[in-house]
Amino acid sequence: MHKNRRTFIKSTAIGATAIPSIVASLSEPLLSEDDLKPVVISTWNHGLAANEAAWKILATGGKAIDAVESGVRITESDPTGQSVGIGGRPDMTGEVTLDACIMNEHGDCGSVAYLKGIEHPISVARAVMEKTRHVMLVGDGAKEFALAQGFPEVNLLTEKSKKDWEEWKVSQRKVLPKINVENHDTIGLLALDKNGDLSGACTTSGAAWKMKGRVGDSPIIGAGLYVDNEIGGATATGWGEAVIRAVGCFLVVELMRQGNSPQKACELAVQRVIDKNPDWREIQVGFIALNKSGEYGAYCIHAGFDYAVQHPKLDNQMIKSDSRLSL
Ligand code: ASP
């Protein structure tokens, strides 16, 4: 279990003579209020660079919504990452299509799906949230909206991803991507700012070699991302179809609302995914969660998923998620 709660007990609160058995019996350690904020947490090892960008905003008292957008934009712009933004692996017809969503502390949300030729789907999703009365735009409509908002058109298909796709076509490999492809897939990033507000962002090029028109969990509010500022937030990575069937991130947040820690909520949600998906041994699904107090947790089906965390008591670093199955 990964908790960032300070586990020490303040001597002023229980006295210097406290004996270990008394300390051990306290289920809720007493906390210094400022220790837990801000916090940023994000999926996979590309999360380190994303957290760094988010932290610049959070550390200076900026808003979580700005931090989550800035963070994942770094990943979207990295051509070496083959699962998000530029450089993302294409669908089975050779076209890169992007999915993203964002949610702020007011419960406002924006989303784009099947978006082509735009480097920063997360910022288009934010524009949908802030500048339209809708939540989700897809395909041509999303692209036209992005261009009208001044987002430039770019080529998302890199030589590397094009070559991989050509090889895949020749070999006619299975459509399912390998579990933990290259140890980085979708980036989902959650932040708690100094003000105590939560926001989240999720962005991906989706499953490699997906069917034309396929949209996964990542732009679906409640599936790939959910934030409730009273409770906490969650985001998902892995086989999106399985996450959608369980409405995974809404489930994680509701489990936290029922009193579960972020860690326990992620474990219970993975169990639900397992229950709802007979092929669960063949797929990866992972959740990360962050609550209003700054506690966080993660859980996944297959070992190999990790996530990046930074808060005032922890330098930006990777943490290995616990898993249902070991390697
Ligand atoms: N969840 C993403 C999707 O299904 C992909 C991933 O995280 O690997 O589109």
Short mmCIF file of C-alpha atoms and ligand atoms in Angstrom, two decimals:
data_model
loop_
_atom_site.label_atom_id
_atom_site.label_comp_id
_atom_site.label_asym_id
_atom_site.label_seq_id
_atom_site.Cartn_x
_atom_site.Cartn_y
_atom_site.Cartn_z
CA MET A 1 0.00 0.00 0.00
CA HIS A 2 1.41 3.39 -0.96
CA LYS A 3 0.31 6.10 1.36
CA ASN A 4 1.82 9.50 1.69
CA ARG A 5 0.17 10.16 4.99
CA ARG A 6 2.73 11.05 7.56
CA THR A 7 2.91 7.97 9.68
CA PHE A 8 4.55 9.62 12.65
CA ILE A 9 2.39 10.66 15.54
CA LYS A 10 2.86 14.20 16.69
CA SER A 11 4.36 14.11 20.16
CA THR A 12 2.29 17.13 21.14
CA ALA A 13 -0.85 15.20 20.36
CA ILE A 14 -0.27 12.00 22.26
CA GLY A 15 2.60 12.83 24.56
CA ALA A 16 6.20 11.77 24.59
CA THR A 17 5.47 8.75 26.75
CA ALA A 18 3.21 7.01 24.25
CA ILE A 19 3.96 3.31 24.14
CA PRO A 20 4.14 1.41 20.85
CA SER A 21 0.94 -0.57 21.43
CA ILE A 22 -1.03 2.64 21.75
CA VAL A 23 0.58 4.04 18.61
CA ALA A 24 -0.17 0.86 16.69
CA SER A 25 -3.81 0.94 17.70
CA LEU A 26 -4.43 4.34 16.16
CA SER A 27 -6.02 3.70 12.78
CA GLU A 28 -5.81 7.31 11.59
CA PRO A 29 -2.39 8.87 12.13
CA LEU A 30 -2.50 12.53 13.06
CA LEU A 31 -1.32 14.71 10.25
CA SER A 32 0.24 18.02 9.73
CA GLU A 33 -2.20 19.76 7.40
CA ASP A 34 0.39 21.20 5.05
CA ASP A 35 2.28 17.97 4.55
CA LEU A 36 -0.12 16.57 2.01
CA LYS A 37 -0.43 19.29 -0.56
CA PRO A 38 0.24 19.63 -3.37
CA VAL A 39 0.34 16.12 -4.82
CA VAL A 40 0.71 14.94 -8.39
CA ILE A 41 0.42 11.33 -9.51
CA SER A 42 0.51 9.92 -13.04
CA THR A 43 0.66 6.65 -14.94
CA TRP A 44 3.79 4.94 -16.27
CA ASN A 45 7.34 6.20 -16.57
CA HIS A 46 6.45 9.06 -18.90
CA GLY A 47 4.73 10.38 -15.77
CA LEU A 48 8.05 11.64 -14.40
CA ALA A 49 8.39 14.35 -17.05
CA ALA A 50 4.68 15.11 -16.87
CA ASN A 51 4.80 15.44 -13.09
CA GLU A 52 7.76 17.78 -13.38
CA ALA A 53 5.76 20.17 -15.56
CA ALA A 54 2.71 19.86 -13.32
CA TRP A 55 4.81 20.43 -10.21
CA LYS A 56 6.10 23.78 -11.50
CA ILE A 57 2.53 25.01 -11.38
CA LEU A 58 1.49 23.28 -8.16
CA ALA A 59 4.58 24.30 -6.18
CA THR A 60 3.96 27.97 -6.86
CA GLY A 61 0.34 27.77 -5.74
CA GLY A 62 -1.16 27.24 -9.19
CA LYS A 63 -4.39 25.45 -9.93
CA ALA A 64 -4.68 21.70 -10.33
CA ILE A 65 -6.52 22.08 -13.64
CA ASP A 66 -3.58 24.02 -15.12
CA ALA A 67 -1.13 21.51 -13.69
CA VAL A 68 -2.84 18.45 -15.15
CA GLU A 69 -3.06 20.01 -18.60
CA SER A 70 0.56 21.20 -18.61
CA GLY A 71 1.76 17.85 -17.36
CA VAL A 72 0.22 15.65 -20.01
CA ARG A 73 1.05 18.09 -22.81
CA ILE A 74 4.69 17.09 -22.27
CA THR A 75 3.83 13.47 -23.03
CA GLU A 76 1.66 14.43 -26.00
CA SER A 77 4.62 16.29 -27.56
CA ASP A 78 7.14 13.50 -27.06
CA PRO A 79 7.57 11.69 -30.41
CA THR A 80 9.35 8.77 -28.75
CA GLY A 81 6.27 7.83 -26.72
CA GLN A 82 4.26 5.53 -28.97
CA SER A 83 1.03 5.58 -27.01
CA VAL A 84 0.20 9.26 -26.59
CA GLY A 85 0.05 12.25 -28.97
CA ILE A 86 2.74 12.65 -31.61
CA GLY A 87 4.36 9.29 -32.34
CA GLY A 88 1.33 7.33 -31.17
CA ARG A 89 0.77 3.99 -32.89
CA PRO A 90 -1.87 4.16 -35.63
CA ASP A 91 -5.05 2.19 -36.08
CA MET A 92 -5.20 -0.80 -38.44
CA THR A 93 -5.50 1.51 -41.45
CA GLY A 94 -2.34 3.41 -40.55
CA GLU A 95 -4.02 6.52 -39.13
CA VAL A 96 -3.20 8.00 -35.70
CA THR A 97 -6.35 9.01 -33.82
CA LEU A 98 -6.24 10.54 -30.36
CA ASP A 99 -8.58 10.44 -27.34
CA ALA A 100 -8.41 12.69 -24.26
CA CYS A 101 -10.46 14.11 -21.44
CA ILE A 102 -10.09 16.53 -18.56
CA MET A 103 -12.06 17.29 -15.41
CA ASN A 104 -11.80 20.17 -12.96
CA GLU A 105 -12.70 20.80 -9.33
CA HIS A 106 -16.21 21.98 -10.22
CA GLY A 107 -17.07 18.71 -11.94
CA ASP A 108 -16.84 20.40 -15.34
CA CYS A 109 -15.45 18.11 -17.98
CA GLY A 110 -14.40 18.11 -21.61
CA SER A 111 -13.46 15.35 -23.98
CA VAL A 112 -12.36 14.64 -27.53
CA ALA A 113 -12.25 11.31 -29.31
CA TYR A 114 -11.10 10.06 -32.69
CA LEU A 115 -9.24 13.33 -33.18
CA LYS A 116 -6.75 13.42 -36.05
CA GLY A 117 -3.85 15.75 -36.77
CA ILE A 118 -3.79 17.77 -33.54
CA GLU A 119 -0.83 17.60 -31.17
CA HIS A 120 -2.63 18.46 -27.95
CA PRO A 121 -6.00 16.70 -27.62
CA ILE A 122 -5.97 17.50 -23.89
CA SER A 123 -6.06 21.23 -24.63
CA VAL A 124 -8.83 20.73 -27.17
CA ALA A 125 -10.74 18.79 -24.48
CA ARG A 126 -10.23 21.72 -22.11
CA ALA A 127 -11.52 24.10 -24.77
CA VAL A 128 -14.60 21.90 -25.19
CA MET A 129 -15.11 22.13 -21.42
CA GLU A 130 -14.62 25.86 -21.18
CA LYS A 131 -15.89 27.21 -24.48
CA THR A 132 -18.84 25.05 -25.44
CA ARG A 133 -21.95 23.79 -23.71
CA HIS A 134 -20.98 20.22 -24.57
CA VAL A 135 -18.79 17.63 -22.92
CA MET A 136 -17.56 15.59 -25.86
CA LEU A 137 -16.66 16.22 -29.50
CA VAL A 138 -15.49 13.47 -31.83
CA GLY A 139 -13.93 12.97 -35.25
CA ASP A 140 -14.35 15.67 -37.88
CA GLY A 141 -16.34 17.89 -35.53
CA ALA A 142 -13.59 17.78 -32.93
CA LYS A 143 -10.98 18.56 -35.57
CA GLU A 144 -12.96 21.49 -37.01
CA PHE A 145 -13.46 22.85 -33.50
CA ALA A 146 -9.73 22.51 -32.77
CA LEU A 147 -8.73 24.30 -35.96
CA ALA A 148 -11.27 27.06 -35.30
CA GLN A 149 -9.73 27.49 -31.84
CA GLY A 150 -6.33 28.02 -33.45
CA PHE A 151 -4.75 24.63 -32.78
CA PRO A 152 -2.33 23.93 -35.64
CA GLU A 153 -2.63 20.84 -37.82
CA VAL A 154 0.35 18.49 -37.51
CA ASN A 155 1.44 15.08 -38.76
CA LEU A 156 1.13 12.66 -35.83
CA LEU A 157 2.58 9.60 -37.58
CA THR A 158 6.32 9.30 -37.00
CA GLU A 159 8.59 7.13 -39.14
CA LYS A 160 9.02 4.72 -36.24
CA SER A 161 5.29 4.18 -35.71
CA LYS A 162 4.73 3.92 -39.47
CA LYS A 163 7.41 1.24 -39.72
CA ASP A 164 5.95 -0.68 -36.77
CA TRP A 165 2.52 -0.55 -38.38
CA GLU A 166 3.90 -1.81 -41.71
CA GLU A 167 5.57 -4.71 -39.93
CA TRP A 168 2.37 -5.48 -38.04
CA LYS A 169 0.41 -5.55 -41.30
CA VAL A 170 2.80 -8.02 -42.85
CA SER A 171 2.90 -10.31 -39.84
CA GLN A 172 -0.85 -9.99 -39.14
CA ARG A 173 -0.20 -10.11 -35.42
CA LYS A 174 -3.10 -10.33 -33.02
CA VAL A 175 -5.04 -7.08 -32.66
CA LEU A 176 -4.58 -7.05 -28.89
CA PRO A 177 -1.46 -5.07 -27.98
CA LYS A 178 1.07 -6.77 -25.76
CA ILE A 179 0.59 -6.35 -22.06
CA ASN A 180 2.57 -3.38 -20.73
CA VAL A 181 3.81 -2.40 -24.18
CA GLU A 182 7.15 -0.70 -23.58
CA ASN A 183 6.08 0.04 -20.03
CA HIS A 184 4.16 3.11 -21.01
CA ASP A 185 0.67 3.52 -22.36
CA THR A 186 -1.98 6.15 -21.77
CA ILE A 187 -1.01 8.98 -19.47
CA GLY A 188 -3.52 9.73 -16.76
CA LEU A 189 -2.52 12.45 -14.30
CA LEU A 190 -4.24 13.58 -11.11
CA ALA A 191 -3.36 16.63 -9.03
CA LEU A 192 -4.32 18.10 -5.68
CA ASP A 193 -3.31 21.75 -5.46
CA LYS A 194 -2.32 23.86 -2.44
CA ASN A 195 -5.87 25.09 -2.24
CA GLY A 196 -7.07 21.51 -1.80
CA ASP A 197 -8.73 21.28 -5.21
CA LEU A 198 -8.50 18.21 -7.42
CA SER A 199 -8.35 17.87 -11.21
CA GLY A 200 -7.44 15.14 -13.67
CA ALA A 201 -6.40 14.60 -17.28
CA CYS A 202 -6.11 11.53 -19.47
CA THR A 203 -4.73 11.33 -23.03
CA THR A 204 -3.81 8.51 -25.40
CA SER A 205 -3.48 7.30 -28.95
CA GLY A 206 -5.43 4.25 -27.79
CA ALA A 207 -4.81 0.61 -28.43
CA ALA A 208 -2.25 -0.02 -31.15
CA TRP A 209 -3.70 -1.37 -34.43
CA LYS A 210 -7.25 -0.76 -33.21
CA MET A 211 -10.17 -0.94 -35.64
CA LYS A 212 -10.88 2.23 -37.59
CA GLY A 213 -13.29 4.30 -35.52
CA ARG A 214 -12.48 2.58 -32.22
CA VAL A 215 -12.61 4.73 -29.09
CA GLY A 216 -11.38 3.39 -25.77
CA ASP A 217 -11.95 4.37 -22.16
CA SER A 218 -9.56 7.29 -22.02
CA PRO A 219 -11.91 10.06 -23.28
CA ILE A 220 -14.96 8.61 -21.52
CA ILE A 221 -15.75 10.50 -18.33
CA GLY A 222 -16.25 7.91 -15.60
CA ALA A 223 -14.33 5.20 -17.45
CA GLY A 224 -10.81 6.55 -18.14
CA LEU A 225 -11.04 9.46 -15.69
CA TYR A 226 -13.26 10.74 -12.94
CA VAL A 227 -12.83 13.52 -10.38
CA ASP A 228 -15.15 14.50 -7.56
CA ASN A 229 -13.67 17.38 -5.62
CA GLU A 230 -15.41 16.27 -2.43
CA ILE A 231 -13.85 12.81 -2.55
CA GLY A 232 -10.97 12.23 -4.95
CA GLY A 233 -10.03 11.31 -8.48
CA ALA A 234 -9.02 8.25 -10.45
CA THR A 235 -7.62 7.48 -13.88
CA ALA A 236 -7.05 4.27 -15.80
CA THR A 237 -4.67 2.63 -18.21
CA GLY A 238 -4.80 -0.62 -20.11
CA TRP A 239 -7.41 -2.38 -22.20
CA GLY A 240 -10.07 0.29 -22.51
CA GLU A 241 -12.95 -2.01 -23.37
CA ALA A 242 -12.60 -3.73 -20.01
CA VAL A 243 -12.44 -0.42 -18.16
CA ILE A 244 -15.58 0.86 -19.92
CA ARG A 245 -17.51 -2.29 -18.97
CA ALA A 246 -16.84 -1.58 -15.31
CA VAL A 247 -17.12 2.25 -15.60
CA GLY A 248 -13.81 1.93 -13.83
CA CYS A 249 -12.83 5.39 -12.59
CA PHE A 250 -16.30 6.36 -11.44
CA LEU A 251 -16.28 3.10 -9.55
CA VAL A 252 -12.95 3.89 -7.88
CA VAL A 253 -14.23 7.29 -6.75
CA GLU A 254 -17.49 5.83 -5.47
CA LEU A 255 -15.54 3.20 -3.55
CA MET A 256 -13.53 6.00 -1.94
CA ARG A 257 -16.80 7.78 -1.14
CA GLN A 258 -17.85 4.64 0.75
CA GLY A 259 -14.81 5.04 2.97
CA ASN A 260 -12.16 3.01 1.19
CA SER A 261 -8.62 4.31 0.90
CA PRO A 262 -7.42 5.06 -2.65
CA GLN A 263 -5.38 1.86 -2.53
CA LYS A 264 -8.30 -0.31 -1.46
CA ALA A 265 -10.62 1.39 -3.96
CA CYS A 266 -8.21 0.57 -6.81
CA GLU A 267 -7.99 -3.05 -5.66
CA LEU A 268 -11.77 -3.43 -5.49
CA ALA A 269 -12.19 -1.81 -8.90
CA VAL A 270 -9.64 -4.16 -10.48
CA GLN A 271 -11.59 -7.04 -8.94
CA ARG A 272 -14.76 -5.70 -10.58
CA VAL A 273 -12.94 -5.53 -13.94
CA ILE A 274 -11.85 -9.12 -13.42
CA ASP A 275 -15.41 -10.18 -12.57
CA LYS A 276 -16.83 -8.50 -15.68
CA ASN A 277 -14.20 -9.66 -18.17
CA PRO A 278 -13.69 -13.40 -18.65
CA ASP A 279 -10.51 -12.68 -20.65
CA TRP A 280 -8.95 -10.76 -17.78
CA ARG A 281 -5.77 -12.83 -17.69
CA GLU A 282 -5.00 -11.71 -21.25
CA ILE A 283 -5.31 -7.98 -20.62
CA GLN A 284 -3.77 -5.29 -18.47
CA VAL A 285 -5.87 -2.79 -16.55
CA GLY A 286 -4.47 -0.43 -13.96
CA PHE A 287 -5.96 2.35 -11.85
CA ILE A 288 -4.36 5.14 -9.88
CA ALA A 289 -6.32 7.20 -7.36
CA LEU A 290 -5.79 10.29 -5.23
CA ASN A 291 -8.12 11.49 -2.52
CA LYS A 292 -8.92 14.88 -1.05
CA SER A 293 -6.44 14.32 1.81
CA GLY A 294 -3.57 13.60 -0.54
CA GLU A 295 -3.53 9.84 0.01
CA TYR A 296 -2.94 7.85 -3.14
CA GLY A 297 -2.86 4.28 -4.36
CA ALA A 298 -2.74 2.06 -7.42
CA TYR A 299 -3.50 -1.48 -8.46
CA CYS A 300 -3.43 -3.47 -11.68
CA ILE A 301 -3.98 -6.94 -13.10
CA HIS A 302 -0.46 -7.77 -14.32
CA ALA A 303 2.79 -6.82 -12.63
CA GLY A 304 4.74 -4.24 -14.57
CA PHE A 305 2.59 -1.17 -14.14
CA ASP A 306 4.19 1.73 -12.31
CA TYR A 307 3.32 5.33 -11.65
CA ALA A 308 5.07 8.59 -10.82
CA VAL A 309 4.40 10.53 -7.63
CA GLN A 310 5.53 13.84 -6.24
CA HIS A 311 4.51 15.70 -3.10
CA PRO A 312 6.29 17.86 -0.52
CA LYS A 313 7.81 14.84 1.24
CA LEU A 314 8.62 12.83 -1.86
CA ASP A 315 10.75 13.79 -4.82
CA ASN A 316 9.30 12.89 -8.17
CA GLN A 317 9.76 9.13 -8.45
CA MET A 318 8.35 5.91 -9.82
CA ILE A 319 6.39 3.55 -7.59
CA LYS A 320 5.66 -0.03 -8.56
CA SER A 321 1.97 -0.87 -8.43
CA ASP A 322 0.84 -3.97 -6.65
CA SER A 323 -0.89 -6.41 -8.97
CA ARG A 324 -3.30 -9.30 -8.98
CA LEU A 325 -0.95 -11.48 -11.08
CA SER A 326 2.80 -11.60 -10.75
CA LEU A 327 5.14 -11.79 -13.73
N1 ASP B 1 -6.70 2.73 -22.20
C1 ASP B 1 -6.24 3.02 -23.54
C2 ASP B 1 -7.26 2.59 -24.52
O1 ASP B 1 -7.85 1.52 -24.35
C3 ASP B 1 -4.94 2.40 -23.91
C4 ASP B 1 -3.95 2.11 -22.84
O2 ASP B 1 -3.98 2.67 -21.77
O3 ASP B 1 -3.07 1.27 -23.09
O4 ASP B 1 -7.46 3.26 -25.50
#
